[in-house]
mmCIF file of C-alpha atoms in Angstrom:
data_model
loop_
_atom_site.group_PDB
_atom_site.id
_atom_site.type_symbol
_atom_site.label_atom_id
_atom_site.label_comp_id
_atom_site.label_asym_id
_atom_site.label_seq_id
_atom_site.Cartn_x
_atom_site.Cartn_y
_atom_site.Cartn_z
ATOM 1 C CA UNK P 1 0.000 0.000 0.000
ATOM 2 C CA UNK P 2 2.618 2.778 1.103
ATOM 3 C CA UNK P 3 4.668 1.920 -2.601
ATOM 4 C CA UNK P 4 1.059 2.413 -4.335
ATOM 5 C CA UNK P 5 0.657 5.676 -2.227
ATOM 6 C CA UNK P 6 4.336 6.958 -3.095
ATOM 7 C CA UNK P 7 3.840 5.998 -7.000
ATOM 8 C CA UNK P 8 0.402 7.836 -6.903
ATOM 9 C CA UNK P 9 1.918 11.063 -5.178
ATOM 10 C CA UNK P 10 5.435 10.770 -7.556
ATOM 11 C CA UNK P 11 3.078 10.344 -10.218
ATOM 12 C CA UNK P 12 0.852 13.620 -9.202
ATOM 13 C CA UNK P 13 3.936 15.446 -8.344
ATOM 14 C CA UNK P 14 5.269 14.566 -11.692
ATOM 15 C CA UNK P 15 2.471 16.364 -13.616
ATOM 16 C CA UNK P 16 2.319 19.363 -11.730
ATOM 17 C CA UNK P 17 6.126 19.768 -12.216
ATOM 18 C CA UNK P 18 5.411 18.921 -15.764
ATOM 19 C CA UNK P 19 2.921 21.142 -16.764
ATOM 20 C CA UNK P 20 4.382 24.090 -14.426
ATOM 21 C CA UNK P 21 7.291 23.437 -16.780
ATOM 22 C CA UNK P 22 5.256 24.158 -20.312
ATOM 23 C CA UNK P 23 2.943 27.024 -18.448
ATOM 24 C CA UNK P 24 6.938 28.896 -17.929
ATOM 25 C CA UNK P 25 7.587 27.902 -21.736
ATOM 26 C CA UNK P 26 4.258 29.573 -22.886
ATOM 27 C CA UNK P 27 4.546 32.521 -20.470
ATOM 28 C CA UNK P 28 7.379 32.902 -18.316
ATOM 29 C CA UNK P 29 6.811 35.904 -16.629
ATOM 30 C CA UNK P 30 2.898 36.121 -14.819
ATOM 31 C CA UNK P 31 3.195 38.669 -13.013
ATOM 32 C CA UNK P 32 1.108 41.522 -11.148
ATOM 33 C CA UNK P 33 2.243 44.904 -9.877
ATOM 34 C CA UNK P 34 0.564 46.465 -7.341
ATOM 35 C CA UNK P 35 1.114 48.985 -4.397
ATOM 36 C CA UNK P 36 2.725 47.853 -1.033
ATOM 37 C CA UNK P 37 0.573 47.422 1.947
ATOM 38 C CA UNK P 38 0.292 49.514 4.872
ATOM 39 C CA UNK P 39 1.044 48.128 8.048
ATOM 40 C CA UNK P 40 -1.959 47.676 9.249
ATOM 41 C CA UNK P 41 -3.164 45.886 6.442
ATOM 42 C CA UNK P 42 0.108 43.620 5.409
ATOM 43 C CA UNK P 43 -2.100 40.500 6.620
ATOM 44 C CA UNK P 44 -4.825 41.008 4.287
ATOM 45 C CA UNK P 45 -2.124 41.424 1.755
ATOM 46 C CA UNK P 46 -0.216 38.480 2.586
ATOM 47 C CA UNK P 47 -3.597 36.376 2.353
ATOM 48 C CA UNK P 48 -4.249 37.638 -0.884
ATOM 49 C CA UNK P 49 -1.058 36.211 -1.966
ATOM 50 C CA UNK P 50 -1.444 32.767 -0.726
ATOM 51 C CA UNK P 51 -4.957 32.254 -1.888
ATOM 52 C CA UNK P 52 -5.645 34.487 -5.006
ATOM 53 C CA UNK P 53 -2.392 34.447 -6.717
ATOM 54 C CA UNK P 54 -0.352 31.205 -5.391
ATOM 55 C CA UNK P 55 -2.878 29.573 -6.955
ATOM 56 C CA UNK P 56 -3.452 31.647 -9.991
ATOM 57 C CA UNK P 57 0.286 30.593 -11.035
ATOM 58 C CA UNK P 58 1.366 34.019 -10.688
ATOM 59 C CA UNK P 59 6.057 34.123 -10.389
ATOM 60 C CA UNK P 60 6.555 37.761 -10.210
ATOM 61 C CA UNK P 61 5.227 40.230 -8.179
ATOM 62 C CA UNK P 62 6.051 44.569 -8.644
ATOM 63 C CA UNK P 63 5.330 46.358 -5.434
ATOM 64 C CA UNK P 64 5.217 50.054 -5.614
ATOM 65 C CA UNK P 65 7.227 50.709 -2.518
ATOM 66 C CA UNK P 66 8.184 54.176 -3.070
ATOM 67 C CA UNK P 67 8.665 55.888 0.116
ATOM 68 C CA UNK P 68 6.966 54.142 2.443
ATOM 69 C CA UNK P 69 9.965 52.217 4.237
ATOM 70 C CA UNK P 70 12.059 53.063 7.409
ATOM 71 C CA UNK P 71 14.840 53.645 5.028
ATOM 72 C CA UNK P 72 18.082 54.126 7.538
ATOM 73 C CA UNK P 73 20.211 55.656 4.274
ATOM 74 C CA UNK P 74 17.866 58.814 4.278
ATOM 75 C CA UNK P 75 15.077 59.221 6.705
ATOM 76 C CA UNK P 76 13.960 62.647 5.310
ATOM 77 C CA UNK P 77 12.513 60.597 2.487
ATOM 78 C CA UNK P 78 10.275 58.493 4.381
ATOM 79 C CA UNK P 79 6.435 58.222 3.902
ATOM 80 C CA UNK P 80 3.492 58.205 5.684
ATOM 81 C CA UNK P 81 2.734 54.830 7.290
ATOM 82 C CA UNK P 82 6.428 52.869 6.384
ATOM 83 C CA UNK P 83 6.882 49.360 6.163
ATOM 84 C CA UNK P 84 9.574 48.170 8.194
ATOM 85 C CA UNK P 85 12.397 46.055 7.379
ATOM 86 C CA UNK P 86 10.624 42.937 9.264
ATOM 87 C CA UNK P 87 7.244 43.797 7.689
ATOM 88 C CA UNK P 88 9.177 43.585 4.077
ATOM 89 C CA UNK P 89 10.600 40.351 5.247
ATOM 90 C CA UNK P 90 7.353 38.558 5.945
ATOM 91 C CA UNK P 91 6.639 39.347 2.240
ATOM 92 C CA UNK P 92 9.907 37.892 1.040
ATOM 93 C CA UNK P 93 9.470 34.685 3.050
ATOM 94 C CA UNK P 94 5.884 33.670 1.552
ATOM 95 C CA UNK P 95 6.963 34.396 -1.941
ATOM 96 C CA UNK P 96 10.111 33.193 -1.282
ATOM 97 C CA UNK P 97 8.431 30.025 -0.134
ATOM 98 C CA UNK P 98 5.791 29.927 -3.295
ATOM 99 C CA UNK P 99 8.383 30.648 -6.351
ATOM 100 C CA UNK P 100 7.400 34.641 -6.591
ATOM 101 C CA UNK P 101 9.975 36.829 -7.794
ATOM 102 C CA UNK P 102 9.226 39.956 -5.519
ATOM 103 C CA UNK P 103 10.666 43.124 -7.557
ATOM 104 C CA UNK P 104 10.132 46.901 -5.697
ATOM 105 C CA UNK P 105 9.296 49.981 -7.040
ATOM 106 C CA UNK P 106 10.635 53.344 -6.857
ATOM 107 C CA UNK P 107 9.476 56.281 -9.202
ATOM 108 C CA UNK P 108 12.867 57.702 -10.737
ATOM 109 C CA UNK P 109 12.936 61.016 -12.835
ATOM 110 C CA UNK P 110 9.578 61.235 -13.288
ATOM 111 C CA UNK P 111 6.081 61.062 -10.822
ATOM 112 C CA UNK P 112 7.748 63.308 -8.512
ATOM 113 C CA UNK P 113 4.574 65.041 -7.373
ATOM 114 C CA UNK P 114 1.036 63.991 -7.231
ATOM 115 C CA UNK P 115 -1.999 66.322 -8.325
ATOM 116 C CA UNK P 116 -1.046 69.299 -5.622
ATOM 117 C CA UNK P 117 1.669 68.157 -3.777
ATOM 118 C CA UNK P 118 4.971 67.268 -4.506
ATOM 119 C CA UNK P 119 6.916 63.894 -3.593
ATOM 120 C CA UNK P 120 9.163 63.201 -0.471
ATOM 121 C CA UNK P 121 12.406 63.513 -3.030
ATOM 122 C CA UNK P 122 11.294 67.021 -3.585
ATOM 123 C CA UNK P 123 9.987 68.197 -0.618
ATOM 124 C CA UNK P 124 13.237 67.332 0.505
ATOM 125 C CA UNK P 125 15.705 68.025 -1.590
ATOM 126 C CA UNK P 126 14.006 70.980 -3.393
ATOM 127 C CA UNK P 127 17.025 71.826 -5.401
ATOM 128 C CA UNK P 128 16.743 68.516 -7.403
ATOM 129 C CA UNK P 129 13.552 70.165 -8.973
ATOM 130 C CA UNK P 130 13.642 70.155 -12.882
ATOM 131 C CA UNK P 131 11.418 72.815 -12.863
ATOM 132 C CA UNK P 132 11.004 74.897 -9.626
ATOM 133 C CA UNK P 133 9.467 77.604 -11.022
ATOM 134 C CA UNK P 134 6.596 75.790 -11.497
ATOM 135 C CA UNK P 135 4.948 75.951 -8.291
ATOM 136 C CA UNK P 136 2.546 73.595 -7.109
ATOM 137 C CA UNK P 137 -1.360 74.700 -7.238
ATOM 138 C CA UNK P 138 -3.903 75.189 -4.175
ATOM 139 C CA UNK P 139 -6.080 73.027 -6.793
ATOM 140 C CA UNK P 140 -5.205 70.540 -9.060
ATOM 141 C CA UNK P 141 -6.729 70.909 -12.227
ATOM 142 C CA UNK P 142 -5.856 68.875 -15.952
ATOM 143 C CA UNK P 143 -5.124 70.465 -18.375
ATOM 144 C CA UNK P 144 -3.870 73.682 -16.921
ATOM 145 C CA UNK P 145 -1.151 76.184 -18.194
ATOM 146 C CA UNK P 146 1.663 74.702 -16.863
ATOM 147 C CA UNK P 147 1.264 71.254 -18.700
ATOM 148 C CA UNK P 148 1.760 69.959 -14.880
ATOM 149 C CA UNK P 149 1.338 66.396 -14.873
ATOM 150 C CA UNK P 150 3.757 65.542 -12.385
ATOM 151 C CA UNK P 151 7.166 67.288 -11.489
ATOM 152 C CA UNK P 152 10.909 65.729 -12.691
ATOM 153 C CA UNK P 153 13.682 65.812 -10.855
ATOM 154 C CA UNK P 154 16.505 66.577 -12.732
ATOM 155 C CA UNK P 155 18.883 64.375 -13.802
ATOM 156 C CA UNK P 156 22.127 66.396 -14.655
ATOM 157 C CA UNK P 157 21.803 67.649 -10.779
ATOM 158 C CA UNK P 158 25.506 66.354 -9.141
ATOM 159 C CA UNK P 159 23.921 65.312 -5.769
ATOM 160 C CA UNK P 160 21.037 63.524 -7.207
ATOM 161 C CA UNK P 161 22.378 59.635 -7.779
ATOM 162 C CA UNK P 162 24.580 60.351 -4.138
ATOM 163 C CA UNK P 163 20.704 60.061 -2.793
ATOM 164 C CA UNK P 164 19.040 58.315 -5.362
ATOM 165 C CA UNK P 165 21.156 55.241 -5.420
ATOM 166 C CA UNK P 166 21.745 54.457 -1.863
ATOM 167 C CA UNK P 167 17.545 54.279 -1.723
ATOM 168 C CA UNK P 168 17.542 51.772 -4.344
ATOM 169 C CA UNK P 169 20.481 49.636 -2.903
ATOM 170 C CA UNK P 170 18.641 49.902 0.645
ATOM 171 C CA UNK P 171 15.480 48.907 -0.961
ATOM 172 C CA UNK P 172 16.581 45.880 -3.201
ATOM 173 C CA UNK P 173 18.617 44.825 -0.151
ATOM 174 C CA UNK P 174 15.787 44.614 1.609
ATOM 175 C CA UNK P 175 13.339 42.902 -0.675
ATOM 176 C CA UNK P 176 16.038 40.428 -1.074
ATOM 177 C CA UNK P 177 16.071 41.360 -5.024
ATOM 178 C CA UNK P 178 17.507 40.486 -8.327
ATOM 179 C CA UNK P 179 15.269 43.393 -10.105
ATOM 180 C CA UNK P 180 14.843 46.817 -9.580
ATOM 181 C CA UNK P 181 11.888 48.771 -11.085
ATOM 182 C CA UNK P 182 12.294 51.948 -11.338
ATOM 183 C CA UNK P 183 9.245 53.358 -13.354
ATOM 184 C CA UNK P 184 10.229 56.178 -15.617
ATOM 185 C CA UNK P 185 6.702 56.681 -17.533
ATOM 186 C CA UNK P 186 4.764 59.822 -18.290
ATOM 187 C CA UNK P 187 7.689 62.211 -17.922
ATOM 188 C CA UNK P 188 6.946 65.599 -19.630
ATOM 189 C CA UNK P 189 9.359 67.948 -17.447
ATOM 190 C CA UNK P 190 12.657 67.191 -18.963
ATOM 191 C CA UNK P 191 14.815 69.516 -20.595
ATOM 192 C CA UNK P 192 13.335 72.455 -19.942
ATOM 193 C CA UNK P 193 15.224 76.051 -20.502
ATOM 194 C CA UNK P 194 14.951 77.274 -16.861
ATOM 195 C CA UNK P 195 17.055 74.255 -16.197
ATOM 196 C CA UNK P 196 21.148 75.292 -15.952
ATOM 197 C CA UNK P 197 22.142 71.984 -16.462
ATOM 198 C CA UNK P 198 19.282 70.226 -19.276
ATOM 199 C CA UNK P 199 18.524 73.737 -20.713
ATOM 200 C CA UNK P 200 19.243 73.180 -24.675
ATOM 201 C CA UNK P 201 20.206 68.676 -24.451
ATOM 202 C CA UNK P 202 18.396 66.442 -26.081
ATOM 203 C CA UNK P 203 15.344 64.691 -24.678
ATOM 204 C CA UNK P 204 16.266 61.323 -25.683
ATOM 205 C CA UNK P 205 19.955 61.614 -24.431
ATOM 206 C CA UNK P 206 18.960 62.684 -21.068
ATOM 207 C CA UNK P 207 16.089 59.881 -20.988
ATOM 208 C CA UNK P 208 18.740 57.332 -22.007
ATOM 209 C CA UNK P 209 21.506 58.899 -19.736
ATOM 210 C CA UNK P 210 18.957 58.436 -16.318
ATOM 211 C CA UNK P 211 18.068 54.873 -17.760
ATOM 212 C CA UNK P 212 21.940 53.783 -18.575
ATOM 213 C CA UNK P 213 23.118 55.500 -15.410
ATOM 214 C CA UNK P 214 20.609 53.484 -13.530
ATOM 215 C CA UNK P 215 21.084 50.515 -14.838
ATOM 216 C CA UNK P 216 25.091 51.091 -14.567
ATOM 217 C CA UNK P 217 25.038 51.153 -11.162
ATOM 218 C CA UNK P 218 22.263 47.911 -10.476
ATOM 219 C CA UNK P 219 24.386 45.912 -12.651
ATOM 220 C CA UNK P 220 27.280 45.969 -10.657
ATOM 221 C CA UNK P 221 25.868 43.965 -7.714
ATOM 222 C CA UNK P 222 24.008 41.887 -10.669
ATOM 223 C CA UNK P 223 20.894 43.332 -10.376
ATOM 224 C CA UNK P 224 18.423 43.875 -13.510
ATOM 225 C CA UNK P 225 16.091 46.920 -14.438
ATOM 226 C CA UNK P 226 12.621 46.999 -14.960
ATOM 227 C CA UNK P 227 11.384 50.606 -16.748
ATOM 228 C CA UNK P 228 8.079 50.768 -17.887
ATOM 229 C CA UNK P 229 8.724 51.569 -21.529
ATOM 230 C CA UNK P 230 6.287 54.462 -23.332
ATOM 231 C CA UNK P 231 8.934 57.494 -23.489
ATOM 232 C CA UNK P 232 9.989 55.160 -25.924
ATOM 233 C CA UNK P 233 7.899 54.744 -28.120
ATOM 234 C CA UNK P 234 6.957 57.583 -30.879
ATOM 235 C CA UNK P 235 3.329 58.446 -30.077
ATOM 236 C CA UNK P 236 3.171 60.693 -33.291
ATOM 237 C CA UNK P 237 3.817 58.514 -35.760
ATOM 238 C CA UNK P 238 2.044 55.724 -34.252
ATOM 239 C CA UNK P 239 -0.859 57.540 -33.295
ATOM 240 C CA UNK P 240 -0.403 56.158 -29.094
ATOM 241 C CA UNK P 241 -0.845 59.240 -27.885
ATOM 242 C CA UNK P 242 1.013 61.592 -25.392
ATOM 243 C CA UNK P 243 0.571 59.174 -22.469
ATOM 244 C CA UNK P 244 1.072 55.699 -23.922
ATOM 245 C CA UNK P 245 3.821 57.021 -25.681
ATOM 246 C CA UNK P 246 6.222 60.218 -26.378
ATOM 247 C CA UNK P 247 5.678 63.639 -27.732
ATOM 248 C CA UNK P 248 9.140 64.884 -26.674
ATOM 249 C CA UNK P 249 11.263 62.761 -28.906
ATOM 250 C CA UNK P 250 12.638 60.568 -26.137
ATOM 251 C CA UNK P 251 11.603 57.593 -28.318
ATOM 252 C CA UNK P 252 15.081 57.671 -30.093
ATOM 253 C CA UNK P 253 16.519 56.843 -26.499
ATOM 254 C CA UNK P 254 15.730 53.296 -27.764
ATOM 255 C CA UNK P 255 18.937 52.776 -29.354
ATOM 256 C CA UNK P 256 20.967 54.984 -26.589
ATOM 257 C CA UNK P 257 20.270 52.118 -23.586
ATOM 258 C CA UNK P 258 21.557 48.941 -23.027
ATOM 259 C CA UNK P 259 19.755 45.504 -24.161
ATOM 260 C CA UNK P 260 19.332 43.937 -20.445
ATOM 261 C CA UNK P 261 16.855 46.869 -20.031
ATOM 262 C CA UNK P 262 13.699 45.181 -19.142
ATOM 263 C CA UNK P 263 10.646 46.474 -21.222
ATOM 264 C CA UNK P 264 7.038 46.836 -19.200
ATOM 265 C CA UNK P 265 4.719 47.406 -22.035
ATOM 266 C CA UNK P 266 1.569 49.632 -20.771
ATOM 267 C CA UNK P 267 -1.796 49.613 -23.087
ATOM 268 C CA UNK P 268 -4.918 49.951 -21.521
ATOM 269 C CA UNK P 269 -7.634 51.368 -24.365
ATOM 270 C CA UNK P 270 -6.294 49.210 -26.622
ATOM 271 C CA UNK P 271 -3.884 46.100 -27.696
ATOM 272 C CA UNK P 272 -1.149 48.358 -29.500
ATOM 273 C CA UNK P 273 1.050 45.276 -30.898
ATOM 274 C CA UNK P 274 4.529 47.568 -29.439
ATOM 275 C CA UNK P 275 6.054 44.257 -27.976
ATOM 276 C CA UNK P 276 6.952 43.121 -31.599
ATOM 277 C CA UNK P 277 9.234 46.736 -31.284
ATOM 278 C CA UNK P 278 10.792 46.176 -28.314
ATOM 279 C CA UNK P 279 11.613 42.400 -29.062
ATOM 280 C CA UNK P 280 12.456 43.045 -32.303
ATOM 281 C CA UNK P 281 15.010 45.556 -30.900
ATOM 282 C CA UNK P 282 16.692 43.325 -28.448
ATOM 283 C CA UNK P 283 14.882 43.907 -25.653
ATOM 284 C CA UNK P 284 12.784 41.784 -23.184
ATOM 285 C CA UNK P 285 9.124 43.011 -23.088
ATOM 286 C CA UNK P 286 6.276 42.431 -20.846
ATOM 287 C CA UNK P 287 2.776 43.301 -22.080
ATOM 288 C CA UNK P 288 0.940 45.105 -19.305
ATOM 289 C CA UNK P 289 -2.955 45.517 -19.226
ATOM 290 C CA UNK P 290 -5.053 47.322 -16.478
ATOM 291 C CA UNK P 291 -9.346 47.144 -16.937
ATOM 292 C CA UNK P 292 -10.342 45.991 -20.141
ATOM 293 C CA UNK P 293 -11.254 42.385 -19.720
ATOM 294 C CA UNK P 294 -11.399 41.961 -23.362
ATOM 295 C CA UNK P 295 -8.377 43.991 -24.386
ATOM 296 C CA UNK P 296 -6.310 41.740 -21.826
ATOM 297 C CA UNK P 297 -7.524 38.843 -23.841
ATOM 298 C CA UNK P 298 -6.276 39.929 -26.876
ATOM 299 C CA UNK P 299 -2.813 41.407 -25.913
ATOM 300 C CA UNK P 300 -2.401 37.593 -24.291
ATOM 301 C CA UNK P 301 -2.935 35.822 -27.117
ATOM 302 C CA UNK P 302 -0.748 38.481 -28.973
ATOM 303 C CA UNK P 303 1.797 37.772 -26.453
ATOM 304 C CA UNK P 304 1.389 33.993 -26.562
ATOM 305 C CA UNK P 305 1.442 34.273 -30.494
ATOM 306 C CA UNK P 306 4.956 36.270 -30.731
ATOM 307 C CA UNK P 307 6.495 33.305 -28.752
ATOM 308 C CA UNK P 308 4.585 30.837 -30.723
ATOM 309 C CA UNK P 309 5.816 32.496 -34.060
ATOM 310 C CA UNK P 310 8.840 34.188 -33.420
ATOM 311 C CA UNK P 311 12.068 33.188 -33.998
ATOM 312 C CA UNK P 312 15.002 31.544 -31.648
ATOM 313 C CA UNK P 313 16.551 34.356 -31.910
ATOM 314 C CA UNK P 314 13.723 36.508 -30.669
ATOM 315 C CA UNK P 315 11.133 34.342 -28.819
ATOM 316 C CA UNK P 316 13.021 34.954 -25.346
ATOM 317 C CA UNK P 317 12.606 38.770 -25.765
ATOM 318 C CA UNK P 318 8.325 38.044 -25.168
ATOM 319 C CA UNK P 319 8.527 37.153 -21.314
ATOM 320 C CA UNK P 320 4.765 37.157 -20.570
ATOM 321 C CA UNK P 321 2.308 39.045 -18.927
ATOM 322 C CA UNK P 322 1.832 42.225 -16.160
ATOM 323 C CA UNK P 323 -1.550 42.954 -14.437
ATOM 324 C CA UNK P 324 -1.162 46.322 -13.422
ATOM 325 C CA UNK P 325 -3.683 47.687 -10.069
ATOM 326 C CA UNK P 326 -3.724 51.820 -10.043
ATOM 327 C CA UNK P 327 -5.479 52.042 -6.785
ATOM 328 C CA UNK P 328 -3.916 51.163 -2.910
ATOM 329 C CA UNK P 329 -3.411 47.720 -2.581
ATOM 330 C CA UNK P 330 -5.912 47.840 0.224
ATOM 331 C CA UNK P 331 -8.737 49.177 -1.834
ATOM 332 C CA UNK P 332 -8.232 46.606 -4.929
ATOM 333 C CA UNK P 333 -8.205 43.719 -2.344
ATOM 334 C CA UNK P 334 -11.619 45.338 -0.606
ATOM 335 C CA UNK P 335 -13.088 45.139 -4.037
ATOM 336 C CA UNK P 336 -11.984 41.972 -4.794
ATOM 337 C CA UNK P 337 -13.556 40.595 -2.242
ATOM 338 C CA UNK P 338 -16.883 42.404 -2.692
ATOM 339 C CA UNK P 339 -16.548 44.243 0.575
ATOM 340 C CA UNK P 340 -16.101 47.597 -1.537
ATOM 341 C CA UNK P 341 -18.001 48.230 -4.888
ATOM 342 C CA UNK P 342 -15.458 48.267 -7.725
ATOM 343 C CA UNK P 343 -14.946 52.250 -8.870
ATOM 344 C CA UNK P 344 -12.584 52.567 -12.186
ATOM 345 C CA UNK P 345 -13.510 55.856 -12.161
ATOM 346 C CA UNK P 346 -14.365 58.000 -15.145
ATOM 347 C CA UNK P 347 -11.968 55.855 -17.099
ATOM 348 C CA UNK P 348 -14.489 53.082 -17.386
ATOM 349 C CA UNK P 349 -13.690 49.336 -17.385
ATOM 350 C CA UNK P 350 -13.160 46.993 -14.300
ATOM 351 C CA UNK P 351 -9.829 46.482 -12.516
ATOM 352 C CA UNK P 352 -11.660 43.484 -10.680
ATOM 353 C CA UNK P 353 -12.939 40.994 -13.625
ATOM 354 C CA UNK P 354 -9.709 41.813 -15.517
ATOM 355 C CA UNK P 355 -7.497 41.006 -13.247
ATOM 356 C CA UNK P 356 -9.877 37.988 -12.702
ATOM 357 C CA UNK P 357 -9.883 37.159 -16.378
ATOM 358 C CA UNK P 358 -5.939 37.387 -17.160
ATOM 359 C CA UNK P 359 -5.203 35.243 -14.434
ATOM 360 C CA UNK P 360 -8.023 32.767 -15.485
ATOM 361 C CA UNK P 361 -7.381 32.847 -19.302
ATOM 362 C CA UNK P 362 -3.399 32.003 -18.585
ATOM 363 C CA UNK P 363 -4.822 28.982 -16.274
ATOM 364 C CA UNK P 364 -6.652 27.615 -18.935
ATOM 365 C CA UNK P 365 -4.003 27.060 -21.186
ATOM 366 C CA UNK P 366 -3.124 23.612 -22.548
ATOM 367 C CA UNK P 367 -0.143 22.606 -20.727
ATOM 368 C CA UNK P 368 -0.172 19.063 -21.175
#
């Protein structure tokens, strides 16, 4: 009886290692990014993990850190309601223990302010502002005369990377880390004449000079960066857009950074086929949906066909699939559970069901 039992569980144990196997051929990255917990809530989050997305298959995780750490390298930068060091570990351990690569965010260059106030980078070190004669508003309005989306910091600054990187090695220490994301999207302050150091330099040679400079520095403790990857793109002559994509010619920053770069592909209206660029480029590319249920279905299939169809030389540059959640990581997980209606806002669509339905539709997949 106990050598039928062990063949039966070898036997079981065989076929989940076996079709785990061809589910990391089809897609190897399945990943989610969302914001980090707050203290008080790092239970909730850590029970989300075990029973929504353990199961669900998901291996990587992006957690929008930002601030909100007891960072000993600089304490001025701190956030409201940090997560300390033993906190973060509790989140390494289960996705340690479960095969989740755990990757943190910090918003670099870019996303330096939010609707009226500006960032803890900036409210502390002022002089890193890109453009400080821009002040801040009582009330944030869009569009306004300013074109203030969010502030920049500026990258040319000589004290900037003395504060910058010693965050980003306390944070990747922490999170025990082989990846670093450091966002980089939506950045329209850059370059500007006030600036005495970016006044008159091109766009996409300060865009690739932050990125390469960035990445310098991870990769000599072996550490890879993530960038989400519209500044690169040319939202003119592709008709993207200003948000998806660039008005401010960074796009030709492309061929300025190196090839380890990791690509995070945003589209949310609809499934723009830009992972075909990036790969084609030499560049690893993750498609990243938000609340379209039905536009996530076709950018996975699109994803799933470029590996199907692409060739050796190429087919490792499509690594999978991002959910991306633009809310707290409190209020998604609320929703989820129907304790909170689901509010997309006015942008329409459901961050629930298509979270639900990527997750789902990879499951599904033939993997014998």
């Amino acid at each position: 009886m106990k050598k039928i039992l062990l063949l039966l569980f070898l036997a079981i144990f065989g076929f989940q290692a076996s079709s785990q196997a061809k589910l990391d051929s089809l897609l190897p990255v399945r990943g989610i990014c969302m914001s980090a917990p707050k203290p008080d809530s790092l239970q909730y989050f850590l029970d989300f993990v075990k029973n929504e997305l353990v199961p669900w298959n998901v291996n990587t995780i992006v957690l929008r850190i930002g601030y909100n750490y007891q960072f000993k390298s600089h304490p001025e930068l701190i956030g409201n309601n940090p997560l300390s060091k033993g906190e973060v570990n509790k989140i390494v351990k289960l996705c340690q223990a479960n095969g989740i690569r755990l990757i943190p965010q910090i918003n670099m260059f870019g996303h330096q302010s939010g609707r009226n106030r500006l960032g803890n980078l900036l409210n502390a070190y002022p002089q890193f502002d890109e453009t400080p004669n821009i002040k801040m508003p009582e009330e944030y309005v869009w569009p306004n005369p300013d074109f203030l989306y969010a502030k920049s910091y500026c990258p040319l600054h000589p004290d900037l990377h003395r504060v910058t990187f010693a965050v980003i090695d306390e944070i990747v220490k922490a999170f025990k880390a082989d990846a670093f994301h450091a966002g980089m999207d939506e950045i329209f302050y850059m370059g500007e004449d006030q600036c005495p150091r970016c006044s008159g330099r091109d766009k996409a040679e300060l865009f690739a000079g932050e990125v390469t400079a960035i990445r310098d520095h991870l990769a000599k403790n072996g550490i890879e960066l993530w960038i989400w990857s519209d500044r690169l793109i040319d939202g003119k002559a592709t008709g993207i857009g200003i948000w998806e994509a660039s008005y401010n010619n960074t796009y030709r920053a492309i061929d300025m950074i190196p090839k380890d770069v990791v690509m995070n592909d945003w589209h949310y209206e609809r499934a723009d086929p830009t992972a075909a660029y990036f790969a084609l480029k030499g560049f690893k590319v993750i498609t990243c949906p938000w609340r379209f249920p039905d536009v996530t279905k076709v950018q996975l299939q699109m994803m799933l066909d470029f590996r199907k169809y692409a060739t050796k030389q190429v087919k490792d540059n499509y690594q999978g699939m991002m959910q991306t959640i633009w809310t707290s990581s409190e209020n998604f997980i609320n929703q989820f559970y129907g304790r909170k209606p689901v509010d997309s806002g006015r942008r329409g669509g459901n961050w629930v069901e298509t979270t639900k339905t990527l997750f789902e539709e990879i499951n599904k997949l033939d993997t014998r």
